[in-house]
Amino acid sequence: MIIKKEYFTSLTGIRAIAAYLVYLNHFFLHHPVFSTTAFDIFNELHIGVTIFFVLSGFLICYQYFDYERIDFKGFIQKRFARIYPMYFILTTITFICFGIYKAQYSITYLKIYFLNITFLRGFFQDYIYSGIGQGWSLTVEEMFYILAPLFFILIKKKRIFLFIIPVVFIGLGLFLVYFFNEINQYGFKTFGLMKTNLFMLNLTFFGRITEFFIGIGLALLVRKYKDSFKTQYFTAIGTTVIIGCVYLLMLLKIGNGDGKDCYPGVLINNLILPLLGIAPLFWGLISEKTFLSKILSSRLFVLLGKSSYSFYLIHFGVFITLLNKISANFLFEFVVLNLVSILLYLYVETPLNKKFRKSQHF
């Protein structure tokens, strides 16, 4: 079956912005930051991940929701082809490089590698940032991909499931934290599996589900009202709220952490930011003719958006460490990261994607 897909070029461009926000969030780990204020701002630009999650919920729903029956095998194969090959290659390179550099060849090291290439590390607080550290978000993404067809079936039956499902999953996450902590008290080793509520809320699908569902809700609204409900200020409103949320997270910052390391910060990052900031911004980018939508729809930003996944994977880790040995100049680093990302997208990511998808008939 062929899917007639509407292509939102500005939402492809926003991927690049989201990736650059995460890059700046990690910037101070490689470069001296100019001031305390700059440090505090950069420290909250993890919101780029929130943008990715809302965007995933929106695009998957917009593309697949109308199907009476989704070919689950084909759906998962497409998602696998998009995410996994590049991740597997770069993760393997990362472990080989670290293994050689640190002379780590133990069974434990192989176990951590296994947890990484299977995405299971995303459930273990002790290993969440191992390998490609920022890759923890892919465990969250993959859980959404696996469960999305079931979510769509339930939401089609009753729209109230848009609200019920996130509440159920957050409740389930809280139960799992309690359950595994109880197991630990009886002497069983769970290797940091779902240790704390803040870990669950910030770094697992159970806590981040609201962002995907806000994207789903936005997709349903856009499908129904895009041509009849005209707006002029949603881009400006969304951008303003996003900036305001970053400021609030800065105020909530605790020690060397960031604003979402407390429950009010979780509420801002996981609910208020996507609902009142990112969702209106996306609506504006889709329906309004603004300077921002024009820039993000340009050929340059569309290319940068398409290569943003590779950028996301290499901007922090082995590659950037080696690059900084050549030069620590920010402009040099940023340009090279983008050039390498584009090359990876064109000559590795895209060919592998096509290879794994060629048997699909969507």
Coordinates of C-alpha atoms in Angstrom, one line a residue:
M1 CA 0.0 0.0 0.0
I2 CA 1.3 3.4 -0.9
I3 CA 1.2 6.2 1.7
K4 CA 0.6 9.6 0.3
K5 CA 2.7 11.7 2.6
E6 CA 2.5 15.5 3.0
Y7 CA 6.0 16.8 3.5
F8 CA 6.6 19.7 5.9
T9 CA 9.9 21.2 4.9
S10 CA 10.1 23.6 7.8
L11 CA 9.7 20.7 10.2
T12 CA 12.7 19.0 8.5
G13 CA 14.7 22.2 9.0
I14 CA 13.7 22.4 12.7
R15 CA 15.5 19.0 13.2
A16 CA 18.8 20.8 12.6
I17 CA 17.9 23.5 15.2
A18 CA 17.0 20.7 17.7
A19 CA 20.3 18.9 17.1
Y20 CA 22.3 22.2 17.4
L21 CA 20.6 22.9 20.8
V22 CA 21.7 19.5 22.1
Y23 CA 25.2 20.3 20.7
L24 CA 25.3 23.5 22.6
N25 CA 24.1 21.7 25.7
H26 CA 27.3 19.6 25.5
F27 CA 29.4 22.5 24.3
F28 CA 30.9 23.5 27.7
L29 CA 32.3 19.9 28.1
H30 CA 34.8 20.6 25.3
H31 CA 35.1 24.4 25.4
P32 CA 35.4 27.1 28.0
V33 CA 32.1 28.9 28.3
F34 CA 32.2 32.7 28.2
S35 CA 30.3 33.4 31.4
T36 CA 28.1 31.9 34.1
T37 CA 25.0 33.0 32.3
A38 CA 26.1 31.4 29.0
F39 CA 26.8 28.2 31.0
D40 CA 23.4 28.3 32.6
I41 CA 21.7 28.9 29.2
F42 CA 23.6 26.1 27.4
N43 CA 22.9 23.8 30.3
E44 CA 19.1 23.9 29.6
L45 CA 19.4 23.4 25.8
H46 CA 18.7 19.7 26.3
I47 CA 15.2 20.9 25.2
G48 CA 16.4 19.9 21.7
V49 CA 15.5 16.3 22.7
T50 CA 12.0 17.5 23.7
I51 CA 11.6 19.0 20.2
F52 CA 12.7 15.7 18.7
F53 CA 10.2 13.7 20.8
V54 CA 7.2 16.0 20.0
L55 CA 8.2 15.9 16.3
S56 CA 8.3 12.1 16.3
G57 CA 4.8 11.9 17.8
F58 CA 3.5 14.4 15.3
L59 CA 5.1 12.9 12.1
I60 CA 4.3 9.2 12.9
C61 CA 0.7 10.1 13.8
Y62 CA 0.2 12.4 10.8
Q63 CA 1.5 9.7 8.4
Y64 CA 0.0 6.5 9.8
F65 CA -3.1 7.4 11.9
D66 CA -5.7 7.0 9.1
Y67 CA -4.8 3.4 8.3
E68 CA -7.4 0.9 9.3
R69 CA -4.7 -1.7 9.8
I70 CA -1.0 -0.8 10.0
D71 CA 1.4 -3.4 8.6
F72 CA 3.3 -3.7 11.9
K73 CA 6.2 -5.6 10.5
G74 CA 6.7 -3.2 7.7
F75 CA 6.3 -0.2 10.0
I76 CA 9.0 -1.5 12.4
Q77 CA 11.3 -2.3 9.5
K78 CA 11.0 1.3 8.2
R79 CA 11.8 2.7 11.6
F80 CA 14.6 0.2 12.1
A81 CA 16.1 1.1 8.7
R82 CA 16.0 4.8 9.6
I83 CA 17.5 4.6 13.1
Y84 CA 19.6 1.4 13.6
P85 CA 22.3 1.0 10.9
M86 CA 23.9 4.3 11.6
Y87 CA 23.6 3.9 15.3
F88 CA 25.1 0.3 15.2
I89 CA 28.1 1.4 13.1
L90 CA 29.0 4.5 15.2
T91 CA 28.4 2.6 18.5
T92 CA 30.6 -0.2 17.5
I93 CA 33.3 2.2 16.4
T94 CA 33.0 4.0 19.7
F95 CA 33.4 0.8 21.8
I96 CA 36.4 -0.3 19.7
C97 CA 38.1 3.1 20.1
F98 CA 37.5 3.3 23.8
G99 CA 38.4 -0.4 24.2
I100 CA 41.8 0.2 22.6
Y101 CA 42.4 3.5 24.3
K102 CA 41.5 2.2 27.8
A103 CA 42.6 -1.4 27.2
Q104 CA 39.1 -2.6 28.1
Y105 CA 38.4 -6.1 26.9
S106 CA 36.5 -7.6 29.8
I107 CA 33.2 -9.5 29.9
T108 CA 31.6 -6.4 31.6
Y109 CA 32.7 -4.2 28.7
L110 CA 31.1 -6.7 26.2
K111 CA 27.9 -6.6 28.4
I112 CA 27.8 -2.8 28.2
Y113 CA 28.3 -3.0 24.4
F114 CA 25.4 -5.5 24.2
L115 CA 23.2 -3.2 26.2
N116 CA 24.1 -0.4 23.9
I117 CA 23.5 -2.1 20.5
T118 CA 20.1 -3.5 21.8
F119 CA 19.0 -0.1 23.2
L120 CA 18.5 -1.8 26.6
R121 CA 21.0 0.6 28.2
G122 CA 18.3 3.2 28.3
F123 CA 16.6 1.4 31.2
F124 CA 19.8 1.1 33.4
Q125 CA 20.8 4.2 35.3
D126 CA 24.4 2.9 35.7
Y127 CA 24.8 2.6 31.9
I128 CA 22.5 5.2 30.5
Y129 CA 25.4 7.4 29.2
S130 CA 27.7 4.6 28.1
G131 CA 28.8 4.4 24.5
I132 CA 27.3 7.2 22.5
G133 CA 26.0 9.0 25.6
Q134 CA 23.3 11.0 23.8
G135 CA 22.0 7.8 22.3
W136 CA 19.8 7.2 25.4
S137 CA 17.1 9.0 23.6
L138 CA 16.9 6.3 20.9
T139 CA 15.7 3.8 23.5
V140 CA 12.8 6.2 24.2
E141 CA 12.2 6.7 20.5
E142 CA 12.2 2.9 19.8
M143 CA 9.6 2.2 22.5
F144 CA 7.3 4.8 20.9
Y145 CA 7.7 3.2 17.5
I146 CA 6.9 -0.2 18.8
L147 CA 3.8 0.9 20.8
A148 CA 2.5 3.6 18.3
P149 CA 0.2 1.2 16.3
L150 CA -1.4 0.1 19.5
F151 CA -1.8 3.7 20.7
F152 CA -3.5 4.6 17.4
I153 CA -6.0 1.7 17.7
L154 CA -7.0 2.9 21.2
I155 CA -7.2 6.6 20.3
K156 CA -9.4 5.8 17.3
K157 CA -11.8 4.1 19.6
K158 CA -12.0 6.9 22.1
R159 CA -10.1 10.2 22.0
I160 CA -9.9 10.1 25.8
F161 CA -7.1 7.6 25.5
L162 CA -4.9 10.6 24.4
F163 CA -5.0 11.5 28.1
I164 CA -5.4 8.1 29.8
I165 CA -2.4 6.4 28.1
P166 CA 0.3 8.9 29.3
V167 CA -1.1 8.8 32.9
V168 CA -1.1 5.0 32.8
F169 CA 2.5 4.9 31.6
I170 CA 3.8 7.4 34.1
G171 CA 2.0 5.4 36.8
L172 CA 3.6 2.2 35.5
G173 CA 7.0 3.9 35.5
L174 CA 6.6 4.9 39.2
F175 CA 5.6 1.4 40.0
L176 CA 8.7 -0.1 38.3
V177 CA 11.0 2.2 40.2
Y178 CA 9.4 1.1 43.4
F179 CA 9.5 -2.6 42.4
F180 CA 13.1 -2.7 41.4
N181 CA 14.1 -0.8 44.5
E182 CA 12.3 -3.4 46.6
I183 CA 14.2 -6.1 44.7
N184 CA 17.5 -4.4 45.5
Q185 CA 16.7 -4.5 49.2
Y186 CA 16.5 -8.2 49.1
G187 CA 20.0 -8.6 47.7
F188 CA 19.3 -8.9 44.0
K189 CA 21.5 -6.9 41.6
T190 CA 19.5 -5.0 39.0
F191 CA 22.5 -3.0 37.8
G192 CA 20.8 0.4 38.2
L193 CA 17.5 -0.7 36.5
M194 CA 15.1 2.2 37.0
K195 CA 16.7 3.5 40.2
T196 CA 14.9 6.8 40.9
N197 CA 11.7 8.6 39.9
L198 CA 13.7 11.4 38.4
F199 CA 15.7 9.0 36.2
M200 CA 12.4 7.4 35.0
L201 CA 10.7 10.8 34.4
N202 CA 13.7 12.3 32.6
L203 CA 15.3 9.5 30.7
T204 CA 12.8 6.7 29.9
F205 CA 9.7 6.4 27.7
F206 CA 7.5 6.1 30.8
G207 CA 8.4 9.6 31.8
R208 CA 8.8 11.2 28.4
I209 CA 5.6 9.8 26.9
T210 CA 3.8 13.1 27.3
E211 CA 5.9 14.7 24.6
F212 CA 5.0 12.1 22.0
F213 CA 1.3 12.4 22.9
I214 CA 1.4 16.1 22.5
G215 CA 2.8 15.5 19.1
I216 CA 0.0 13.0 18.4
G217 CA -2.6 15.5 19.6
L218 CA -1.1 18.2 17.4
A219 CA -1.1 15.9 14.3
L220 CA -4.8 15.2 14.9
L221 CA -5.6 18.9 15.2
V222 CA -3.6 19.8 12.1
R223 CA -5.2 17.1 10.0
K224 CA -8.7 18.4 11.0
Y225 CA -8.2 22.2 11.1
K226 CA -5.1 23.1 9.1
D227 CA -7.1 24.5 6.2
S228 CA -9.9 26.1 8.2
F229 CA -8.1 27.5 11.3
K230 CA -5.7 30.3 10.1
T231 CA -3.2 31.7 12.5
Q232 CA -0.7 34.6 12.4
Y233 CA 1.1 34.5 15.8
F234 CA 1.6 30.9 16.7
T235 CA 5.3 30.9 15.6
A236 CA 6.0 33.9 17.8
I237 CA 3.9 32.6 20.7
G238 CA 5.6 29.2 20.6
T239 CA 9.1 30.7 20.4
T240 CA 8.4 33.1 23.3
V241 CA 7.1 30.2 25.5
I242 CA 10.2 28.1 24.6
I243 CA 12.5 30.9 25.7
G244 CA 10.5 31.4 28.8
C245 CA 10.7 27.7 29.7
V246 CA 14.5 27.8 29.3
Y247 CA 14.6 30.8 31.7
L248 CA 12.4 29.0 34.2
L249 CA 14.6 25.9 34.0
M250 CA 17.7 28.1 34.6
L251 CA 16.0 29.4 37.8
L252 CA 15.4 25.8 39.0
K253 CA 19.0 24.7 38.3
I254 CA 20.4 22.7 41.2
G255 CA 24.2 22.6 41.6
N256 CA 26.0 21.3 38.5
G257 CA 22.8 19.7 37.2
D258 CA 20.0 21.3 35.2
G259 CA 16.5 22.5 35.8
K260 CA 14.8 19.2 35.1
D261 CA 16.6 17.6 38.0
C262 CA 13.7 18.5 40.2
Y263 CA 10.0 17.8 39.9
P264 CA 8.9 21.3 38.9
G265 CA 11.6 21.2 36.2
V266 CA 10.2 17.9 34.9
L267 CA 6.7 19.4 34.7
I268 CA 8.1 22.3 32.7
N269 CA 10.3 20.2 30.4
N270 CA 7.9 17.3 29.8
L271 CA 4.5 19.1 29.7
I272 CA 4.5 22.9 29.7
L273 CA 7.3 23.3 27.1
P274 CA 5.9 20.8 24.5
L275 CA 2.3 21.8 25.1
L276 CA 2.5 25.6 25.2
G277 CA 5.8 26.1 23.3
I278 CA 6.8 23.4 20.8
A279 CA 3.3 22.5 19.6
P280 CA 2.3 26.1 18.8
L281 CA 5.7 26.6 17.1
F282 CA 5.1 23.6 14.9
W283 CA 1.6 24.7 14.0
G284 CA 3.0 28.1 13.1
L285 CA 5.8 26.6 11.0
I286 CA 3.2 24.6 9.1
S287 CA 0.6 27.2 8.5
E288 CA 2.2 30.6 8.7
K289 CA 4.5 32.4 6.3
T290 CA 7.2 33.8 8.5
F291 CA 10.9 34.6 8.2
L292 CA 11.6 31.5 10.4
S293 CA 9.5 29.1 8.3
K294 CA 11.2 30.5 5.1
I295 CA 14.7 29.9 6.6
L296 CA 13.9 26.4 7.9
S297 CA 12.3 25.5 4.5
S298 CA 15.4 26.5 2.6
R299 CA 17.4 23.9 0.7
L300 CA 20.3 24.3 3.1
F301 CA 18.3 23.8 6.3
V302 CA 16.4 20.9 4.8
L303 CA 19.7 19.2 4.0
L304 CA 21.0 20.0 7.5
G305 CA 17.7 18.6 9.0
K306 CA 18.1 15.4 7.0
S307 CA 21.6 15.0 8.2
S308 CA 20.8 16.0 11.8
Y309 CA 20.6 12.4 13.0
S310 CA 24.2 11.8 12.0
F311 CA 25.1 15.1 13.6
Y312 CA 23.3 14.1 16.8
L313 CA 25.3 10.9 17.0
I314 CA 28.8 12.3 16.3
H315 CA 28.6 15.7 18.0
F316 CA 29.6 14.3 21.4
G317 CA 31.9 11.3 21.9
V318 CA 34.8 9.7 20.1
F319 CA 34.6 11.8 16.9
I320 CA 34.4 15.2 18.6
T321 CA 37.3 14.2 21.0
L322 CA 39.5 13.4 18.0
L323 CA 38.4 16.5 16.2
N324 CA 39.4 18.7 19.2
K325 CA 42.9 17.2 19.1
I326 CA 43.2 18.8 15.6
S327 CA 41.7 22.2 16.6
A328 CA 39.5 23.4 19.5
N329 CA 38.2 26.3 17.4
F330 CA 34.5 26.4 17.7
L331 CA 33.8 27.5 14.1
F332 CA 36.1 24.8 12.7
E333 CA 34.5 22.2 14.9
F334 CA 30.9 23.2 14.0
V335 CA 31.6 23.3 10.2
V336 CA 33.4 20.0 10.2
L337 CA 30.7 18.3 12.2
N338 CA 28.1 19.5 9.7
L339 CA 30.2 18.5 6.7
V340 CA 30.9 15.0 8.1
S341 CA 27.2 14.6 9.0
I342 CA 26.1 15.5 5.5
L343 CA 28.6 13.0 4.0
L344 CA 27.4 10.3 6.4
Y345 CA 23.8 11.0 5.5
L346 CA 24.4 10.9 1.8
Y347 CA 26.9 8.0 1.5
V348 CA 26.2 5.8 4.5
E349 CA 22.9 6.5 6.2
T350 CA 20.8 6.9 3.0
P351 CA 22.2 3.9 1.2
L352 CA 21.8 1.6 4.2
N353 CA 18.2 3.0 4.8
K354 CA 17.3 2.1 1.2
K355 CA 18.9 -1.3 1.5
F356 CA 16.9 -2.3 4.6
R357 CA 13.7 -0.8 3.2
K358 CA 13.8 -2.0 -0.4
S359 CA 11.6 -5.0 0.4
Q360 CA 8.9 -2.7 1.7
H361 CA 5.9 -1.7 -0.3
F362 CA 4.3 1.3 1.4

